[in-house]
Coordinates of C-alpha atoms in Angstrom, one line a residue:
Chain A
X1 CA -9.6 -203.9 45.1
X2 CA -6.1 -205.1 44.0
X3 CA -6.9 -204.1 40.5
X4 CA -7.8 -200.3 41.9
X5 CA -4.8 -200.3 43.7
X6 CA -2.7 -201.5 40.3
X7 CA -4.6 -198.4 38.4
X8 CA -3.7 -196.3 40.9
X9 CA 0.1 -197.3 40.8
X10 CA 0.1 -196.8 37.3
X11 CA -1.9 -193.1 37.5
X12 CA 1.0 -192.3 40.3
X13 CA 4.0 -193.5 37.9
X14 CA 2.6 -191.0 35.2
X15 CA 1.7 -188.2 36.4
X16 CA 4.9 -187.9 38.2
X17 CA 6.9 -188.2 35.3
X18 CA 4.6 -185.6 33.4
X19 CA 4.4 -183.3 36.5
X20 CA 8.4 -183.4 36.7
X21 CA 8.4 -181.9 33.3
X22 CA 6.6 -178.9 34.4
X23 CA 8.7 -177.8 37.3
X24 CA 8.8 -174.3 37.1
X25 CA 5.1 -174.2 37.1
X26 CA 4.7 -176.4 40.1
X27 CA 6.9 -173.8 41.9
X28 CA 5.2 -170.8 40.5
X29 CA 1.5 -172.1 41.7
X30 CA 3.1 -172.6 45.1
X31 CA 4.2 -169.4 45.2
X32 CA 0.4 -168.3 45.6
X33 CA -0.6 -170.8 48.1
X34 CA 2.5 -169.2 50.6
X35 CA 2.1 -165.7 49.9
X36 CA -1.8 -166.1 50.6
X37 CA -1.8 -167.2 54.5
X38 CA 1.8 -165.5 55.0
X39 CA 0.3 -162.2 54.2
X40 CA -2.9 -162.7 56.8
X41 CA -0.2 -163.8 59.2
X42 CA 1.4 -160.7 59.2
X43 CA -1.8 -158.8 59.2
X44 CA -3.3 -160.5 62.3
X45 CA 0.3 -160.6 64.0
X46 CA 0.5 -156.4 63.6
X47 CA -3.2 -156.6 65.2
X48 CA -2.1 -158.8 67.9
X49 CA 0.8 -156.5 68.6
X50 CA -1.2 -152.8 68.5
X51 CA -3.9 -154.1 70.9
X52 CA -2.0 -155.1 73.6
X53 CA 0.1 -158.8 72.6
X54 CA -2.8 -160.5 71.4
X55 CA -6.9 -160.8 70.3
X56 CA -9.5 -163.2 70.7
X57 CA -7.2 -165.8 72.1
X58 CA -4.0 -165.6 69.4
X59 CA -0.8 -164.3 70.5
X60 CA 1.7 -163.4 67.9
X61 CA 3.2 -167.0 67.9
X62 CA -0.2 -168.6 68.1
X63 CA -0.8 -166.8 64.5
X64 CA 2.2 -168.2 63.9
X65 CA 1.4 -171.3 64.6
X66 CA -2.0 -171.0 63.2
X67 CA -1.5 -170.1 59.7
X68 CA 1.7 -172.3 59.2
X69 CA -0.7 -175.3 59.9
X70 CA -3.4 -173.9 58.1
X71 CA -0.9 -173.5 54.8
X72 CA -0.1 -177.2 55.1
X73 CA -3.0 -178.7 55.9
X74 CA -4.8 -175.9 53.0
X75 CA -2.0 -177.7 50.6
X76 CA -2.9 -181.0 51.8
X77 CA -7.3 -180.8 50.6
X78 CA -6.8 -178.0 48.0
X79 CA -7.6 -178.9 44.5
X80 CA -7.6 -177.4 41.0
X81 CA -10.3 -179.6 39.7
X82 CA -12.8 -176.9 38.6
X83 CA -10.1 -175.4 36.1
X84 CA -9.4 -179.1 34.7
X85 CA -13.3 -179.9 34.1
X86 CA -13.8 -176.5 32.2
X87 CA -11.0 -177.5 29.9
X88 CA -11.9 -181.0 29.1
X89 CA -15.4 -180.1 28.5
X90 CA -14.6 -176.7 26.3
X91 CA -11.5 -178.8 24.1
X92 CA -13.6 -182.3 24.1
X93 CA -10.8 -183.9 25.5
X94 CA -13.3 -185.7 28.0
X95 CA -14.9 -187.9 25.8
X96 CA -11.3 -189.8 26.0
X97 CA -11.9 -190.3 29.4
X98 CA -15.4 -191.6 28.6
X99 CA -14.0 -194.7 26.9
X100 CA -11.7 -196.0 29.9
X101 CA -13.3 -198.8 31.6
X102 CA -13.5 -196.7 35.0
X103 CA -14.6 -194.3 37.0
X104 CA -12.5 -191.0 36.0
X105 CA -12.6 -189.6 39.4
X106 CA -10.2 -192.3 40.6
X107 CA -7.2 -190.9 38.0
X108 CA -8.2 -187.3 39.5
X109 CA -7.7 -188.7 43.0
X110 CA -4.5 -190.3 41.9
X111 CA -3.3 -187.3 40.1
X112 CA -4.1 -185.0 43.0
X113 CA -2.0 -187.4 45.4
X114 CA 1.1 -187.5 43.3
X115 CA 0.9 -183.9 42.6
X116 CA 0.7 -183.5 46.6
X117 CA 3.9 -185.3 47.0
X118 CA 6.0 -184.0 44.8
X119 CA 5.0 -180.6 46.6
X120 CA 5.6 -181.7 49.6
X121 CA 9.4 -181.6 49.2
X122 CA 8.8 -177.9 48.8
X123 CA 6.0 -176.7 51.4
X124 CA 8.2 -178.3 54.1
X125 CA 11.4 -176.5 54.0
X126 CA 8.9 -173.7 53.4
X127 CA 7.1 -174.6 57.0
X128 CA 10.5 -174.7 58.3
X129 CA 12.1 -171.2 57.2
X130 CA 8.3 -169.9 58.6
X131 CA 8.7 -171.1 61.6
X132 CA 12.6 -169.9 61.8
X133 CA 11.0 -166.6 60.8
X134 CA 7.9 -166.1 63.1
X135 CA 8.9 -168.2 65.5
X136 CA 5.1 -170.0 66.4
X137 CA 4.0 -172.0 69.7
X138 CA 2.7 -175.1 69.1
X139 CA 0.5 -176.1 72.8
X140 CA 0.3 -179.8 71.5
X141 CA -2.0 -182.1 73.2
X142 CA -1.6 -186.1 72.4
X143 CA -5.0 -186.8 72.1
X144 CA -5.8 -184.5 69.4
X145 CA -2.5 -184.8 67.7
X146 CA -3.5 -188.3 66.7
X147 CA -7.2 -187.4 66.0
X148 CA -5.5 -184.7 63.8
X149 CA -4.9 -187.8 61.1
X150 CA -8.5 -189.0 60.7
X151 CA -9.8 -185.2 60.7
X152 CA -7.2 -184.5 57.9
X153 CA -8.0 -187.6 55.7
X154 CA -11.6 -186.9 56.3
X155 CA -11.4 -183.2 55.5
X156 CA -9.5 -184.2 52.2
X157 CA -12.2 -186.7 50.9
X158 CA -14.8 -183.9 51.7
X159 CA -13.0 -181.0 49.6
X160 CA -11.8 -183.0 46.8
X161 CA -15.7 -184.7 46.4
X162 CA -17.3 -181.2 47.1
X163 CA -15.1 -179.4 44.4
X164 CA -15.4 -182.4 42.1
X165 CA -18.7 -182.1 42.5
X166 CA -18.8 -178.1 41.5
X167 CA -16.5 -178.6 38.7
X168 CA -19.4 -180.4 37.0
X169 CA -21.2 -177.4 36.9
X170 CA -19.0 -177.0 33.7
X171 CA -21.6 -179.1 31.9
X172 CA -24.0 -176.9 32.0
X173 CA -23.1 -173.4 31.2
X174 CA -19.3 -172.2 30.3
X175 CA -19.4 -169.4 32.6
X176 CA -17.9 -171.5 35.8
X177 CA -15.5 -168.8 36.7
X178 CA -18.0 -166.7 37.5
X179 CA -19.2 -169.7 40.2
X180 CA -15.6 -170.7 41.1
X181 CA -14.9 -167.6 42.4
X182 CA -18.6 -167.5 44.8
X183 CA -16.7 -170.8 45.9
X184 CA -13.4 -168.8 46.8
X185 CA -15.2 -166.4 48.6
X186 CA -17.0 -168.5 51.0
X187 CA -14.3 -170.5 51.4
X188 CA -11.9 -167.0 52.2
X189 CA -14.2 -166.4 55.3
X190 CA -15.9 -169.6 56.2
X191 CA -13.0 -171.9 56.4
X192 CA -10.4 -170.2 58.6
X193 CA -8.3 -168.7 55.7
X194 CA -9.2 -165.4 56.1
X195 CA -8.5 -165.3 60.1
X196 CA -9.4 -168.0 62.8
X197 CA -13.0 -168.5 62.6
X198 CA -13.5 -167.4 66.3
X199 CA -12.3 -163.9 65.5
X200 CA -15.1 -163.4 63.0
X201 CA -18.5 -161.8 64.0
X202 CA -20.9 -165.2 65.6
X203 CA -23.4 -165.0 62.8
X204 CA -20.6 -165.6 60.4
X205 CA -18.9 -168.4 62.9
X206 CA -22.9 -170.0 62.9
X207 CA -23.1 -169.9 58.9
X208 CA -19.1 -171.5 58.9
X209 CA -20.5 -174.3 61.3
X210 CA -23.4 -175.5 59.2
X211 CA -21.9 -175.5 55.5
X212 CA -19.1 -177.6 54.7
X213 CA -16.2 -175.0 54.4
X214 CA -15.0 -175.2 57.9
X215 CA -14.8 -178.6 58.2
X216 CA -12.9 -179.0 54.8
X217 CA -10.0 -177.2 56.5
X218 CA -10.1 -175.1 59.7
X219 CA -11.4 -178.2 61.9
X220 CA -8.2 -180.1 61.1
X221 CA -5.6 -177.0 61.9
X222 CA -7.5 -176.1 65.2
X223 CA -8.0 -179.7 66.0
X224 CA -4.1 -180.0 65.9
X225 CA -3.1 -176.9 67.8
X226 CA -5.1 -178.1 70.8
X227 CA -7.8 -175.2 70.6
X228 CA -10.7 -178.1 70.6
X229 CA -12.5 -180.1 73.9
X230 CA -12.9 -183.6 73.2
X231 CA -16.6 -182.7 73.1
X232 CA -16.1 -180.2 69.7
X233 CA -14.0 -182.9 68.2
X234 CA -16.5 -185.7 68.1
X235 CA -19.1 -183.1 67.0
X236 CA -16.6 -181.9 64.3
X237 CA -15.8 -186.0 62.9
X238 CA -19.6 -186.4 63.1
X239 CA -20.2 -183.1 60.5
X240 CA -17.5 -184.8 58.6
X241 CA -18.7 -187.5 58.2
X242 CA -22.3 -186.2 57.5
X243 CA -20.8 -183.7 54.9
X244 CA -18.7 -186.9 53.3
X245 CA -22.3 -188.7 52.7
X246 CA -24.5 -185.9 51.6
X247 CA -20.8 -184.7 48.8
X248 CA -20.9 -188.4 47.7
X249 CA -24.1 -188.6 47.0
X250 CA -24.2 -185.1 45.2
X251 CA -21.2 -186.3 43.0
X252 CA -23.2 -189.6 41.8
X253 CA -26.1 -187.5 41.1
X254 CA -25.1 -184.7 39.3
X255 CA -22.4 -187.2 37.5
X256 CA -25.3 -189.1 36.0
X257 CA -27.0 -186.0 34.9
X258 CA -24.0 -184.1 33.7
X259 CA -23.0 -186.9 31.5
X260 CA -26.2 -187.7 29.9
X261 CA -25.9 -184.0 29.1
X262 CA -22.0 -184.3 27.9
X263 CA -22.1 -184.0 23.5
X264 CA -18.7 -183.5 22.4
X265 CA -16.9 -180.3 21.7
X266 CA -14.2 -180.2 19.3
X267 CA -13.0 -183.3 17.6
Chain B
X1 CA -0.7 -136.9 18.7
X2 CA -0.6 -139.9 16.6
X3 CA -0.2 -142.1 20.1
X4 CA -3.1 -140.6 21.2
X5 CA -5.5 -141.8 18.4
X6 CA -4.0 -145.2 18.1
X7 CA -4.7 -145.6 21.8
X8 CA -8.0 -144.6 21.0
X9 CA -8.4 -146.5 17.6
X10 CA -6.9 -150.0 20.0
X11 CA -9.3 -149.1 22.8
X12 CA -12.4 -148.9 20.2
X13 CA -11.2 -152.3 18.2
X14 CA -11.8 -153.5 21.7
X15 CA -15.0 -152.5 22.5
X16 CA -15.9 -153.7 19.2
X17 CA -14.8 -157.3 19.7
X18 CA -16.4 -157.9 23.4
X19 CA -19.8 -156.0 22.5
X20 CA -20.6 -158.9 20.8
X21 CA -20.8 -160.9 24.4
X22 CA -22.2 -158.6 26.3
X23 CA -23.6 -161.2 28.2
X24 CA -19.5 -161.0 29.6
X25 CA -20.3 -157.4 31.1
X26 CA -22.8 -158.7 33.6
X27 CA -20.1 -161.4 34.5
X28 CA -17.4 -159.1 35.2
X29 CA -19.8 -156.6 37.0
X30 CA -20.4 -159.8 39.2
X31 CA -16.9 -160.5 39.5
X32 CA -15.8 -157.6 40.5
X33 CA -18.3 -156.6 43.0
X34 CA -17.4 -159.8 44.3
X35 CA -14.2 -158.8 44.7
X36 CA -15.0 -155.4 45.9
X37 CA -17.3 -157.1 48.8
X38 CA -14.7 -159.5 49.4
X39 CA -12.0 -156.4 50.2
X40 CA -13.9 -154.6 52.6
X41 CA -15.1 -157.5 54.3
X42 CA -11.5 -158.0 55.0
X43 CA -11.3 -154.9 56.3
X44 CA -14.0 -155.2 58.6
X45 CA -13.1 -158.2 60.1
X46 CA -9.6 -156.5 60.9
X47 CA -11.1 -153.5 62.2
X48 CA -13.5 -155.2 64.6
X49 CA -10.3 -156.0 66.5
X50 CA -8.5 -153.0 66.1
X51 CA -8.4 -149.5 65.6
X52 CA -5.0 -148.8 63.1
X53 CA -2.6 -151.5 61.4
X54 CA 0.6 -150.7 61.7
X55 CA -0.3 -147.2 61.6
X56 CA -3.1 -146.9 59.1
X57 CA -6.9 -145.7 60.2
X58 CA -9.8 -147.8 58.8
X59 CA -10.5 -144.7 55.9
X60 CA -6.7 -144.9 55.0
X61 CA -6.7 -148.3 53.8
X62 CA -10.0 -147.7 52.3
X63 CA -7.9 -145.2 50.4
X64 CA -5.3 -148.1 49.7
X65 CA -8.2 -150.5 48.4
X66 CA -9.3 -148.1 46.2
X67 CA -5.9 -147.8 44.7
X68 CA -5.1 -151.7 44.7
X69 CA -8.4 -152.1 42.4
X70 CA -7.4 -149.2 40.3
X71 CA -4.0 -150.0 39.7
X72 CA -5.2 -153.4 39.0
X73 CA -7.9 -153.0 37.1
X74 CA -5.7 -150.8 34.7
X75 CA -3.3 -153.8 34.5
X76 CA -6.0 -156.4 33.4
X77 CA -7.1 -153.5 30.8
X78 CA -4.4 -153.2 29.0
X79 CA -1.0 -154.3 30.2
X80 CA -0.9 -157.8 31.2
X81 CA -3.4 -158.7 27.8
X82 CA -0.9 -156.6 25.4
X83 CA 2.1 -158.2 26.8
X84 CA 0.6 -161.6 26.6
X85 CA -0.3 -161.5 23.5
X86 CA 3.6 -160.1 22.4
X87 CA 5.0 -163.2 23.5
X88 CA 2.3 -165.7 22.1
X89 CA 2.9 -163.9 19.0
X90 CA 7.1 -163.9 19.6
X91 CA 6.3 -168.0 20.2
X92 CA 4.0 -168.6 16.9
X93 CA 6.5 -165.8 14.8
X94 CA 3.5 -163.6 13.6
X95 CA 5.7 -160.4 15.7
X96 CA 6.3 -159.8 11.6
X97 CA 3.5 -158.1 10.8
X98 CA 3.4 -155.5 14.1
X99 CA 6.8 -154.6 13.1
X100 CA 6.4 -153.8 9.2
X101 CA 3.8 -151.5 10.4
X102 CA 5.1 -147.8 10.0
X103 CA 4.7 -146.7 13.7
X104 CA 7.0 -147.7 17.0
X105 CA 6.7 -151.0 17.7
X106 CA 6.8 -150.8 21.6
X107 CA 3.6 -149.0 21.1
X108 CA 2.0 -150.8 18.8
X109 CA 2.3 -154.1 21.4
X110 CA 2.2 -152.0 24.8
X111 CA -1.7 -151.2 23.9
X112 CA -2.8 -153.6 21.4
X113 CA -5.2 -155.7 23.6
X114 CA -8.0 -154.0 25.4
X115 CA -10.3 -155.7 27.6
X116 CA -12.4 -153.5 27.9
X117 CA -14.8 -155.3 30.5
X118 CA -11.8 -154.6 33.1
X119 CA -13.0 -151.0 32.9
X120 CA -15.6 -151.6 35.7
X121 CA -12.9 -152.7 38.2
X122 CA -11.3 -149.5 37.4
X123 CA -14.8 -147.9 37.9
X124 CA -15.3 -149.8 41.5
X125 CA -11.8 -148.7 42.6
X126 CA -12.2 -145.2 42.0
X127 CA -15.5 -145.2 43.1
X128 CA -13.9 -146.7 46.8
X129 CA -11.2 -144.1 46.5
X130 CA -13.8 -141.2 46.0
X131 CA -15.7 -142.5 49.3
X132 CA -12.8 -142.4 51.3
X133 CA -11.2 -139.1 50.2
X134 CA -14.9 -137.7 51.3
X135 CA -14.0 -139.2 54.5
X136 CA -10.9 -138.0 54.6
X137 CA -11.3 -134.8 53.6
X138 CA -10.1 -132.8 56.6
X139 CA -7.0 -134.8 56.1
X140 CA -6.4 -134.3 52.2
X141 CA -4.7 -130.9 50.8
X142 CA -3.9 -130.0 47.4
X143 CA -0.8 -130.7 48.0
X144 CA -1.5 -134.6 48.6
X145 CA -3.7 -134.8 45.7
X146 CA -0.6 -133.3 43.2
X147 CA 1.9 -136.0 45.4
X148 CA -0.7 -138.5 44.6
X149 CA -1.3 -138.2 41.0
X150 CA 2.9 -138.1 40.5
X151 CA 2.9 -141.3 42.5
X152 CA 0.4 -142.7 41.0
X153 CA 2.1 -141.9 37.4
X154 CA 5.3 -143.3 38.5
X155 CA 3.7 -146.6 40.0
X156 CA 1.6 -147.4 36.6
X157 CA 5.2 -146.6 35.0
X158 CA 7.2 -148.6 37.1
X159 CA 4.8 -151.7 37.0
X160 CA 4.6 -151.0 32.9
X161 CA 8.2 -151.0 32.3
X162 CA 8.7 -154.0 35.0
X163 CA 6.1 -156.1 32.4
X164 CA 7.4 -154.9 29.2
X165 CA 10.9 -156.3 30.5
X166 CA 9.4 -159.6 31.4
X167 CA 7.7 -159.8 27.9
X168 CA 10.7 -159.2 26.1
X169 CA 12.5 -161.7 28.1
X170 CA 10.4 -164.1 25.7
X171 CA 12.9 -163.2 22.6
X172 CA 15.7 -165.3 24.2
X173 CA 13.1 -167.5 26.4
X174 CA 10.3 -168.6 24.6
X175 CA 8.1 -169.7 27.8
X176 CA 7.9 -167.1 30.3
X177 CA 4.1 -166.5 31.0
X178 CA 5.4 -168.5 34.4
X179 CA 7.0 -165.4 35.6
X180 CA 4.0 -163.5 35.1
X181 CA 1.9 -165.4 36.9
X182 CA 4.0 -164.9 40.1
X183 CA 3.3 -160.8 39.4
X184 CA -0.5 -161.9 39.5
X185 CA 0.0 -163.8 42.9
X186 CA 2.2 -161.1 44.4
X187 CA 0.2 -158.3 43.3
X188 CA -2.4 -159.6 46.2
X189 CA -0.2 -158.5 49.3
X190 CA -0.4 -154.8 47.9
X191 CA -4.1 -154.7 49.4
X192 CA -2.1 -154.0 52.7
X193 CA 0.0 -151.3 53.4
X194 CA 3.7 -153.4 52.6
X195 CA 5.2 -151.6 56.1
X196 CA 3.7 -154.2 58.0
X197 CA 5.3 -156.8 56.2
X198 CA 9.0 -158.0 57.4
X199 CA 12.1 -156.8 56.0
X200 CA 12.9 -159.3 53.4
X201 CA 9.2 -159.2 52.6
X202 CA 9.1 -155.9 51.6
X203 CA 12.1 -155.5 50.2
X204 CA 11.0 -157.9 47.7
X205 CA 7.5 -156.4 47.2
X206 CA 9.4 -152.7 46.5
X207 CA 12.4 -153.8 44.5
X208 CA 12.1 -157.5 43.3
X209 CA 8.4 -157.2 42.7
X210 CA 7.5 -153.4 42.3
X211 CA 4.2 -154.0 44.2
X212 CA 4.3 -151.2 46.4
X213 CA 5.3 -148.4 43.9
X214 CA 1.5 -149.8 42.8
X215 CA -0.1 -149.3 45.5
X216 CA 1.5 -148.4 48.8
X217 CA 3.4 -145.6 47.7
X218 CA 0.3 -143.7 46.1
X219 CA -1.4 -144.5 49.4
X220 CA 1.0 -142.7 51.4
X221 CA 0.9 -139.6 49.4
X222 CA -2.9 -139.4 49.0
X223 CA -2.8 -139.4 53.5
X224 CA 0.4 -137.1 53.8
X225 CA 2.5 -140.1 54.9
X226 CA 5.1 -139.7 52.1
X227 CA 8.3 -137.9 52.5
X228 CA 9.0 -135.8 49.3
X229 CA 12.5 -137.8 49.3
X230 CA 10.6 -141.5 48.6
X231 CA 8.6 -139.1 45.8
X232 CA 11.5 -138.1 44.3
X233 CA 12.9 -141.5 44.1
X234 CA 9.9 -143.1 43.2
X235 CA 9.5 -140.6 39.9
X236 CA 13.4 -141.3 39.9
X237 CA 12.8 -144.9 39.5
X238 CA 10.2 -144.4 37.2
X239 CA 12.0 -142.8 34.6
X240 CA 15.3 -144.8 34.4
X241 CA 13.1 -147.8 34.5
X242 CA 11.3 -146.4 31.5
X243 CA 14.8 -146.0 29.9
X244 CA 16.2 -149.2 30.8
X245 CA 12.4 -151.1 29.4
X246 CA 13.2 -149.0 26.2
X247 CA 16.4 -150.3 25.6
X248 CA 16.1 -153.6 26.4
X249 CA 13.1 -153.6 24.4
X250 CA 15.4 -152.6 21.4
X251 CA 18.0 -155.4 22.1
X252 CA 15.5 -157.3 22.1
X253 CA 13.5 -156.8 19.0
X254 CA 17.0 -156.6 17.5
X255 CA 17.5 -160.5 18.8
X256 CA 14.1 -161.6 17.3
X257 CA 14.2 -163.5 13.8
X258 CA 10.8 -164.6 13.2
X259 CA 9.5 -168.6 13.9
X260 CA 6.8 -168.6 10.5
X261 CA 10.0 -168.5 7.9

């Protein structure tokens, strides 16, 4: 465990310094992950306003409130992963990884982490001017506000293993954009990023409540602004958790396949 | 005359190269229906709640969506692949040989890479826009359709001039791609109209980033929303802009030196 915990110091300590080298890029992929839930802000804030100060349950400032969370706690589980496999794979530069005596999902954890808090330092001045700008209500309730912790570490381990787990696909056929972007899809609609999930049509809210995309994201946010009984929390930790078994078994299966599969490209 | 079949002559070396995957046309067709799917489920979602946004009927931003994958699809064709492959070519110093060739340089590099798959998101979008001029039709004069067409010229100019600027950019800064990038990102708020945006939003999206030349302005025209005014500035903007591109584009080719010598 100690040893783990040395690799991981030692993953932090480098990617930091190579991150910090490509500043403007850090800056410029933020730029996307603002601009995404800022624009559906607006969009359901102008709805709120033209039917009558608010739909389904969100006033303006609950929208607010909504999709500032959602942007931070959508920073907080996103990951780039699929783009990284496709390149190692297509430039051979995974057989390097091959050779180290561990696991290489543990440097993708650690990378992901240090990548997250050098963010940080921008998404949350960026929360701040937001809220200075639309002004959101936060209805906090204690409770949840703690259980918001566990629901976000939880919601983490499920995205990163369930997109590490799709990123493999890129041992099998080259074309993963093509699947990346089914991915985005579902995950537009089915976990909150599009709107709230209440506001979509119920066969849509049914679909969101049995896959894994809600609860890689949308539990979290609503758990935090107090829109969940206690009774739709524990339900929501117990998917969770369910999801967390049934991603980490996928990612030891289809690892043992892929890499049996894995020949070298390049050099 | 000459432009003409050079266009034509870039377009076909184009086709030539990516016929030999065609397996890649079935990808894009997936992709962008995808997309397309993925726009008007938007727009159902916001207009189970609602009846206009921030002015704008369901079929009117139909209209708009239609224009967003046009105007897009046009840039993935040709603009954003030419101008990326100017400045990987001002970075490895192989500019050279477009510029010993005996024919304008700006030209030569504004329409030198086709991706010709991208033609089926141009197909999609003007497919969307044919649907909801039918279902506008009562709404649409002649009038609109001529205001439409001169915005949309000016918005394809104002967003080509806005790139080749970037590109050239690269003769003094070799690593700008970045800045492109942030076009890509920002091009996505143009799917909605950029009035319901706030101030400093949409001053950003009109001047900073000319998004809404792109797509909003075209838009408005095409529904009878435009004042002939914004029109006239719009075709205004469009031509110094292709004046200023040009010169800096000069400047600019007069700063390069080659990196292969």
């Amino acid at each position: 465990m100690t040893a783990l915990l040395d690799i991981y110091r030692a993953h932090f300590k480098t990617t930091i310094a190579s991150q910090l080298q490509y500043r403007a890029a850090l800056v410029i992929w933020l730029i996307g992950m603002v601009l995404e839930p800022l624009i559906y802000l607006v969009v359901w804030t102008t709805v709120a306003r033209s039917s009558g100060g608010q739909v389904g349950g969100y006033t303006p400032q609950d929208f607010a409130a909504y999709f500032i969370v959602f942007m931070l706690v959508n920073h907080a589980t996103f990951t780039w992963i699929m783009w990284e496999y496709e390149y190692r794979i297509r430039q051979g530069t995974f057989s390097a990884m091959l050779l180290r005596p561990i696991h290489p999902i543990h440097s993708d954890i650690a990378d992901n982490l240090s990548y997250k808090l050098l963010t940080l330092s921008v998404m949350l001045p960026t929360a701040i001017a937001l809220s200075l700008a639309f002004r959101p209500a936060f209805h906090l309730v204690p409770w949840a506000v703690l259980a918001f912790i566990p629901a976000l570490v939880l919601a983490f381990l499920v995205r990163f293993l369930m997109e590490w787990a799709l990123a493999l696909a890129a041992f099998w056929t080259t074309r993963v954009n093509a699947i990346n972007q089914m991915y985005f899809v579902a995950l537009l609609f089915l976990s909150g990023q599009i709107a709230p999930l209440s506001l979509l049509p119920a066969p849509i809210q049914a679909i969101g409540t049995a896959l894994p995309f809600r609860w890689m994201v949308a539990f979290p946010v609503e758990l935090l602004l107090g829109r969940l009984q206690p009774e739709e929390a524990l339900i929501g930790f117990a998917a969770q958790v369910i999801w967390l078994i049934v991603a980490l078994a996928l990612v030891h299966v289809i690892w043992r396949a892929g890499v049996r599969r894995y020949s070298a490209v390049g050099s | 005359m000459t432009y003409l079949r050079l266009l034509w002559l870039f377009f076909r070396v184009g086709a030539m190269n990516e016929l030999a995957y065609r397996a890649n046309f079935f990808v894009q067709l997936f992709r962008s229906f995808l997309g397309l799917v993925t726009g008007l489920a938007g727009l159902a979602v916001v207009f189970s709640h609602t009846d206009t946004l921030g002015g704008w009927r369901p079929d009117e931003l139909l209209a708009l969506l239609g224009i967003y994958f046009l105007v897009g699809g046009l840039i993935n064709l040709v603009i954003q692949p030419s101008m990326e492959r100017l400045m990987e070519d001002v970075r490895r110093g192989t500019l050279d040989f477009t510029l010993t060739k005996p024919e304008d340089a700006q030209v030569l590099i504004s329409a030198r890479e086709v991706a010709i798959w991208k033609l089926v998101d141009l197909a999609l979008g003007l497919g969307v826009l044919v649907v909801a001029l039918v279902r506008l039709a009562a709404q649409v004069g002649l009038g609109q359709v001529l205001a439409f067409t001169l915005a949309l010229l000016a918005g394809g100019a104002i967003v080509y001039s806005f790139w080749l600027i970037l590109a050239t950019v690269s003769f003094w800064f070799v690593r700008v791609e970045n800045i492109l990038v942030i076009f890509q990102s920002m091009y996505e708020a143009g799917r909605w109209p950029v009035g319901i945006y706030p101030p400093w939003l949409r001053i950003t999206l009109t001047f900073l980033v000319p998004v809404a030349f792109a797509t909003t302005v075209p838009a408005e025209a095409l529904v009878g929303r435009l004042t002939v005014q914004t029109l006239l500035g719009a075709v205004g903007l469009a031509l110094a802009l292709l004046a200023v591109s040009r010169w800096f584009w000069t400047v600019g080719i007069r700063h390069y030196s080659g990196a292969s010598a």
